[in-house]
Coordinates of C-alpha atoms and ligand atoms in Angstrom, one line a residue:
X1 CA 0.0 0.0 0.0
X2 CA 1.7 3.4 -0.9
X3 CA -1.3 5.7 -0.4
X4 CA -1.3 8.1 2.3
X5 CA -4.3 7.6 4.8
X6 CA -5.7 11.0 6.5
X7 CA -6.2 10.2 10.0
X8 CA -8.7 12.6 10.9
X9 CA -12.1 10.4 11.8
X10 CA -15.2 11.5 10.2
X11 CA -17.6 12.1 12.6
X12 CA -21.4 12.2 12.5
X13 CA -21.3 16.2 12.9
X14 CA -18.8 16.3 9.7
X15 CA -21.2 14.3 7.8
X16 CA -24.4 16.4 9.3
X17 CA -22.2 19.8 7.7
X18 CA -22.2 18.6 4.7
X19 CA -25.5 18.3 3.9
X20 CA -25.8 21.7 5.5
X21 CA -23.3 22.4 2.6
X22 CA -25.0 20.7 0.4
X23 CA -21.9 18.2 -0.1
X24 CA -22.7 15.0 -1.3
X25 CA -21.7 12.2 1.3
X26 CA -20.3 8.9 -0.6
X27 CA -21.2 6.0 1.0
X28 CA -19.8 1.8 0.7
X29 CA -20.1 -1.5 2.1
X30 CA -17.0 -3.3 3.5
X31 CA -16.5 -6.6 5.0
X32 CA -13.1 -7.6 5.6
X33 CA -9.8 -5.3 6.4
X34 CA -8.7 -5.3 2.9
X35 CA -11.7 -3.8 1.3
X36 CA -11.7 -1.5 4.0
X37 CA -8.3 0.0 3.8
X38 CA -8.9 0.4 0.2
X39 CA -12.3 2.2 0.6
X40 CA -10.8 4.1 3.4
X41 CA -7.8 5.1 1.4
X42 CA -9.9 6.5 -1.2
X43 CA -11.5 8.7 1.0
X44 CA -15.3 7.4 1.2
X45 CA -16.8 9.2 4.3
X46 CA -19.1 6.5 5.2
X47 CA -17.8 3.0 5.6
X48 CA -21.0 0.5 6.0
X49 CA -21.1 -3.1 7.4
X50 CA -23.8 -4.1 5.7
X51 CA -25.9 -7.0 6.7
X52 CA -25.4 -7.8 2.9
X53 CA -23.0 -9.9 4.3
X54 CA -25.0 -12.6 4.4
X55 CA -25.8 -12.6 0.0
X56 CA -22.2 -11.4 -0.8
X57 CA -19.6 -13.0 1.7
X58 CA -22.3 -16.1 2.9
X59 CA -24.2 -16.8 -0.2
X60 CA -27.7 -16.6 1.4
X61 CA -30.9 -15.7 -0.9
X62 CA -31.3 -12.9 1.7
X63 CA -30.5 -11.0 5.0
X64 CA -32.0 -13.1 7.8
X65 CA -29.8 -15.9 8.8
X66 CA -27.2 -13.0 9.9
X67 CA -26.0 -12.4 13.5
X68 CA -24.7 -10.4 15.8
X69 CA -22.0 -12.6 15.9
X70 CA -21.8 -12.1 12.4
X71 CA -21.6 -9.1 12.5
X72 CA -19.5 -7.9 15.9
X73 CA -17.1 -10.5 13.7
X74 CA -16.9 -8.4 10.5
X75 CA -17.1 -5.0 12.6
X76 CA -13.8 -5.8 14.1
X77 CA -12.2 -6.9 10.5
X78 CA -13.2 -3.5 8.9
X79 CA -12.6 -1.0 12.0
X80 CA -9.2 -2.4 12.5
X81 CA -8.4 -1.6 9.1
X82 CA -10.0 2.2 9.2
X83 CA -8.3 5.2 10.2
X84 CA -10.6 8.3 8.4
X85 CA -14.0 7.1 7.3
X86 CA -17.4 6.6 9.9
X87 CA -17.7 3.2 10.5
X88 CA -21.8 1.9 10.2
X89 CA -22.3 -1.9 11.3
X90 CA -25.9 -3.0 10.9
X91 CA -28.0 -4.2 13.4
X92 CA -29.5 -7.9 12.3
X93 CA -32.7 -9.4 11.6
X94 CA -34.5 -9.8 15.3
X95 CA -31.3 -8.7 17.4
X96 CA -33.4 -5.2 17.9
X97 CA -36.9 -6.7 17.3
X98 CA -37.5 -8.8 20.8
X99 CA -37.5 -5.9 23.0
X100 CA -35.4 -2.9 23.7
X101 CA -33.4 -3.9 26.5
X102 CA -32.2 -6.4 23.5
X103 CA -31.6 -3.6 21.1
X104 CA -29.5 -1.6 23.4
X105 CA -27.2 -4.6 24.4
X106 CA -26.7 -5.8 21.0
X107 CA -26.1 -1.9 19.6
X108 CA -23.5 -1.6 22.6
X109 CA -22.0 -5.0 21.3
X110 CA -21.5 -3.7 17.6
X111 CA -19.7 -0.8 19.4
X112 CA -17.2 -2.9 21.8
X113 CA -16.8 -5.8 19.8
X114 CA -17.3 -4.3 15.9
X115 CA -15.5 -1.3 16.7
X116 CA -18.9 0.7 15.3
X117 CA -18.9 4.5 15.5
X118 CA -22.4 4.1 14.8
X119 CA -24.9 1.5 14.1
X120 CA -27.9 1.0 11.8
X121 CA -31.7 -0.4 12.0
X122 CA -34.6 -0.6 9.9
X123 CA -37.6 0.3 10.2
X124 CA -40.0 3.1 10.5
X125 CA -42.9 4.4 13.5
X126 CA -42.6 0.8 14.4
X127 CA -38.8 1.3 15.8
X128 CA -38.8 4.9 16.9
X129 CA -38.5 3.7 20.3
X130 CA -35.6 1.4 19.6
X131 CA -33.6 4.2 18.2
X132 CA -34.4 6.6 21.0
X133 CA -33.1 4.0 23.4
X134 CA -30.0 3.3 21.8
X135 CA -29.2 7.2 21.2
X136 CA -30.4 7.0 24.7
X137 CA -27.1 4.9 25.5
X138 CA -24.8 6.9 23.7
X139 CA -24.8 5.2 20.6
X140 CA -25.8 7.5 17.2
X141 CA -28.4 5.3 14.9
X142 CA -28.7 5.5 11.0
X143 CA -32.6 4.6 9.9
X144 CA -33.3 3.1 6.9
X145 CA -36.5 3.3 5.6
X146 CA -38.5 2.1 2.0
X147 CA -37.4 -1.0 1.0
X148 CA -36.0 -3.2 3.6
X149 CA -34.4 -6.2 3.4
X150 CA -34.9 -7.4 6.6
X151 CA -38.8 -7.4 5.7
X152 CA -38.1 -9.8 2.3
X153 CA -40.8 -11.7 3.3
X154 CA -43.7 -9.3 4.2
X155 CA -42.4 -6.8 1.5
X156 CA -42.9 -9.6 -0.9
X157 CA -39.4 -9.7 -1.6
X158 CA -37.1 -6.9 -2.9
X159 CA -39.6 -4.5 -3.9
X160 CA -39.6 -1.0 -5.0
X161 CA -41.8 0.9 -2.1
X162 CA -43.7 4.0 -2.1
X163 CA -45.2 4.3 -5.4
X164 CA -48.5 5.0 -4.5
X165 CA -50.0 8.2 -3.2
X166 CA -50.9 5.7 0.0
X167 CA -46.9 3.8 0.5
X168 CA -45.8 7.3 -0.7
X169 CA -47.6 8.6 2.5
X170 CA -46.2 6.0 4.9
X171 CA -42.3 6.4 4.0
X172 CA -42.4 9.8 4.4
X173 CA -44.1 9.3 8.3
X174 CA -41.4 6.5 8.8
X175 CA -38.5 8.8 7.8
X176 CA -39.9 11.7 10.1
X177 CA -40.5 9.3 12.4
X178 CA -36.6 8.0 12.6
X179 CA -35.4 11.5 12.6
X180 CA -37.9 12.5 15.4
X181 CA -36.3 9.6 17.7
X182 CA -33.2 10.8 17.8
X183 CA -31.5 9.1 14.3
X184 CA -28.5 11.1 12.8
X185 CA -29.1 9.7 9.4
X186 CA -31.3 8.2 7.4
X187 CA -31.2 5.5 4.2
X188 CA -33.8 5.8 1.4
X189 CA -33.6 2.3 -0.2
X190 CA -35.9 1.4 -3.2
X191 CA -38.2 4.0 -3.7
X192 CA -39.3 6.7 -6.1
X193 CA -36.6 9.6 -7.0
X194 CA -39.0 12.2 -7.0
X195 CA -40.1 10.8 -3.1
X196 CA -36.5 10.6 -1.8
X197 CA -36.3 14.3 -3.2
X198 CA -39.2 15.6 -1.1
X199 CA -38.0 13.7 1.9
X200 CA -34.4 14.3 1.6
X201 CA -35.8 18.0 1.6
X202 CA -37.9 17.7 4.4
X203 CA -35.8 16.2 6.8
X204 CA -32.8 18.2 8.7
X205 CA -30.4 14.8 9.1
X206 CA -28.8 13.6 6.2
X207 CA -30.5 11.2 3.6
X208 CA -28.5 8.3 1.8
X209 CA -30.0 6.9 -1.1
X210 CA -30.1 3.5 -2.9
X211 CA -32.3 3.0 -5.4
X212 CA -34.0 6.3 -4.6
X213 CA -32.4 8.7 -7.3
X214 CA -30.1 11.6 -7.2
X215 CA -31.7 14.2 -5.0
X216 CA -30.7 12.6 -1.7
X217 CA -27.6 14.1 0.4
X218 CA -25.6 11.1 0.1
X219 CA -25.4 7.8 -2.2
X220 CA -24.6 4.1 -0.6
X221 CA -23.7 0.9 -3.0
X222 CA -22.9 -2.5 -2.0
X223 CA -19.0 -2.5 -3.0
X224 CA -19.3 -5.8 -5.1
X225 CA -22.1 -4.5 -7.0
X226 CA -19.9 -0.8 -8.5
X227 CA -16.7 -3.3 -8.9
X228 CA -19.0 -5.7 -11.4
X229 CA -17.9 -9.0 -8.9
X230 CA -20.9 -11.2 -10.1
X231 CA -21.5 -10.3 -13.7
X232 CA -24.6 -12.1 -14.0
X233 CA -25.9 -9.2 -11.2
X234 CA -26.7 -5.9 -13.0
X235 CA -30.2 -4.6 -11.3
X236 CA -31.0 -1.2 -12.1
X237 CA -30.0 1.3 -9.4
X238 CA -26.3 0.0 -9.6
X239 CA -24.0 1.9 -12.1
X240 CA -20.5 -0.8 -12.5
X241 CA -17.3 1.8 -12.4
X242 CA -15.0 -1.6 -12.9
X243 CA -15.8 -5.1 -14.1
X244 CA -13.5 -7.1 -11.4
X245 CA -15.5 -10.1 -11.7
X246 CA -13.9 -10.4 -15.6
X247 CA -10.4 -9.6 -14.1
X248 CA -10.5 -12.3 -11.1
X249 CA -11.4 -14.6 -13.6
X250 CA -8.9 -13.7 -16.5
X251 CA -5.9 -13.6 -13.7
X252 CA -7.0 -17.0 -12.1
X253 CA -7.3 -18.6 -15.5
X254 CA -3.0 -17.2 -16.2
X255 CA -2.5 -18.7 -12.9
X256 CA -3.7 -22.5 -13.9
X257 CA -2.3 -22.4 -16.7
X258 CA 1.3 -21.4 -15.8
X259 CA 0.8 -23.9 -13.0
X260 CA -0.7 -27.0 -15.5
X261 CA 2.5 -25.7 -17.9
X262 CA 5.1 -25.5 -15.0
X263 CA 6.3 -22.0 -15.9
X264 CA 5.1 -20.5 -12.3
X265 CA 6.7 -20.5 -10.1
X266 CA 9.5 -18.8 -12.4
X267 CA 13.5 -18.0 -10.7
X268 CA 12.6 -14.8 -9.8
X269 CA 9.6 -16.7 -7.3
X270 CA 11.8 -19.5 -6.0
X271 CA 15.0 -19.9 -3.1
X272 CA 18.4 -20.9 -3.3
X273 CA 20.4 -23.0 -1.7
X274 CA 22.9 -21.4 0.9
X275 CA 26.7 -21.3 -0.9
X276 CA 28.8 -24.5 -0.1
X277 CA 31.2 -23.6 2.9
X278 CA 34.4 -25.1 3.6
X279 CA 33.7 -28.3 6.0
X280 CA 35.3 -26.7 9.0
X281 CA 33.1 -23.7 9.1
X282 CA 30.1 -25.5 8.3
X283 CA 30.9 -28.0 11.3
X284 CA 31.2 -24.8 14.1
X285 CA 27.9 -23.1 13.0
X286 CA 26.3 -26.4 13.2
X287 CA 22.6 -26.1 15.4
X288 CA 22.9 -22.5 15.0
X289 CA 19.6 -21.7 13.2
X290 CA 20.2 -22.5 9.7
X291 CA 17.6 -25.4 9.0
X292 CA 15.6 -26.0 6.2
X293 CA 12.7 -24.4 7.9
X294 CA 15.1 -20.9 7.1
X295 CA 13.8 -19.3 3.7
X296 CA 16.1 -16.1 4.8
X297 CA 18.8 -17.1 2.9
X298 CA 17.4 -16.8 -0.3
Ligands
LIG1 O1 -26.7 -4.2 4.1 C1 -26.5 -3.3 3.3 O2 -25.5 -3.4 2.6 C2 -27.4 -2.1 3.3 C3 -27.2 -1.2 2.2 C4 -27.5 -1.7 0.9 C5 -27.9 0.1 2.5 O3 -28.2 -2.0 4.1

């Protein structure tokens, strides 16, 4: 790595200014430390561990199946890693749903354990008292509101929300509703352009939007998706800036076949032998650290 990191944090008043300023606020997903440092050495101000998780890194059809665990797991990997962005972890499917008392402890483990400078829950009226319980402890909380994965199953799947007049209606309650509880931000996932814009108007914290257009404060994209990792996944709302999926594949394939032809590893990858030494100097360094095990001596 030869880039320079800034070390100043970004905290949640930095990223409240700017939509005072009417700066944009660039937002990604991050699972392990590698993507992070590379994310964070780009300069994103947001850094999110998304539930995602569980489709990208575990393979699932969906969100639910993810922990805490999961999650306080892949918290540590990325805040380790981070020395300038905001770190977001997301709160699981039913670790805030239970009761509050839940939601507080589990919020305060994403904090100890995933390093979180924040955390994030879904969910409209129906959580405001979550979130006011968890700022409540000290903790800030990003909403997310419109399409929510964590509903797959009563939203039908994932499904564009708030088209009618009606679902219009109840997103924009939801969103006042998070910001009234105490929420510093909010994501607008899946949901009409022209809606986020009203919202994203109406609202004094910040707005991040997915699916939801270009007249929210900030944008969020799961990493994978911008980088083009699974080619056969190109949904609307994602714009690919790199098509890494096509590179992996076309580097993996040199790989097997320099291996199935023998011409990797090359010189320049492999050890030498140590020089030959007279007997009599070989015989007094004897036991002295110079085993096979030693690849120093290259
Ligand atoms: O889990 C996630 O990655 C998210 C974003 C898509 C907003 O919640």
């Amino acid at each position: 790595m030869t880039d320079k990191k800034p070390h100043k944090s970004v905290t949640i008043l930095d990223l409240q200014k700017m939509k005072l300023e009417a700066r944009k606020i660039t937002m990604l997903t991050a699972y392990d430390a590698t993507f992070a440092r590379l994310l964070d050495s780009s300069g994103v101000d947001v850094i999110l561990v998304g539930d995602s998780l569980g489709m990208v890194v575990q393979g699932k059809q969906n969100t639910l199946s993810v922990t805490v665990d999961h999650m306080a797991y892949h918290g540590a990997a990325v805040s380790a890693a981070v020395s300038h962005a905001h770190v977001t972890v997301d709160m699981p499917f039913m670790s805030y749903h239970a009761s509050v008392e839940d939601a507080v402890r589990n919020a305060g483990r994403l904090v100890q354990e995933g390093g979180a400078h924040s955390v994030k829950l879904e969910g409209g009226k129906e959580r405001a008292e979550t979130i006011s319980a968890i700022v409540n402890a000290q903790i800030p909380v990003m909403g997310h509101v419109g399409l929510t994965p964590q509903s797959f199953h009563v939203q039908g799947g994932f499904r564009v929300q708030g088209r009618s007049d009606e679902a219009a209606r109840r997103v924009r309650e939801d969103a006042l509703a998070v910001q009234e509880a105490g929420a510093w931000c909010i994501v607008l996932e899946g949901i009409p352009a022209a809606l986020a814009r009203e919202i994203s108007e109406e609202l004094t914290i910040p707005t991040i939007g997915i699916g939801a257009g270009n007249g929210c404060d900030g944008q969020v994209l799961v990493v994978y998706d911008l980088l083009g990792m699974d080619e056969d996944f190109q949904p609307k709302f994602v714009r690919r800036y790199a098509e890494v999926g096509r590179l992996v594949r076309r580097a993996v394939g040199n790989y097997i076949e320099e291996v199935r032809c023998g011409s990797f590893p090359g010189e320049e990858n492999s050890f030498k032998r140590a020089p030959a030494r007279p007997k009599r100097v070989a015989a007094a360094s004897a036991g002295a650290g110079y085993g096979p095990g030693d690849t120093s001596a290259a």
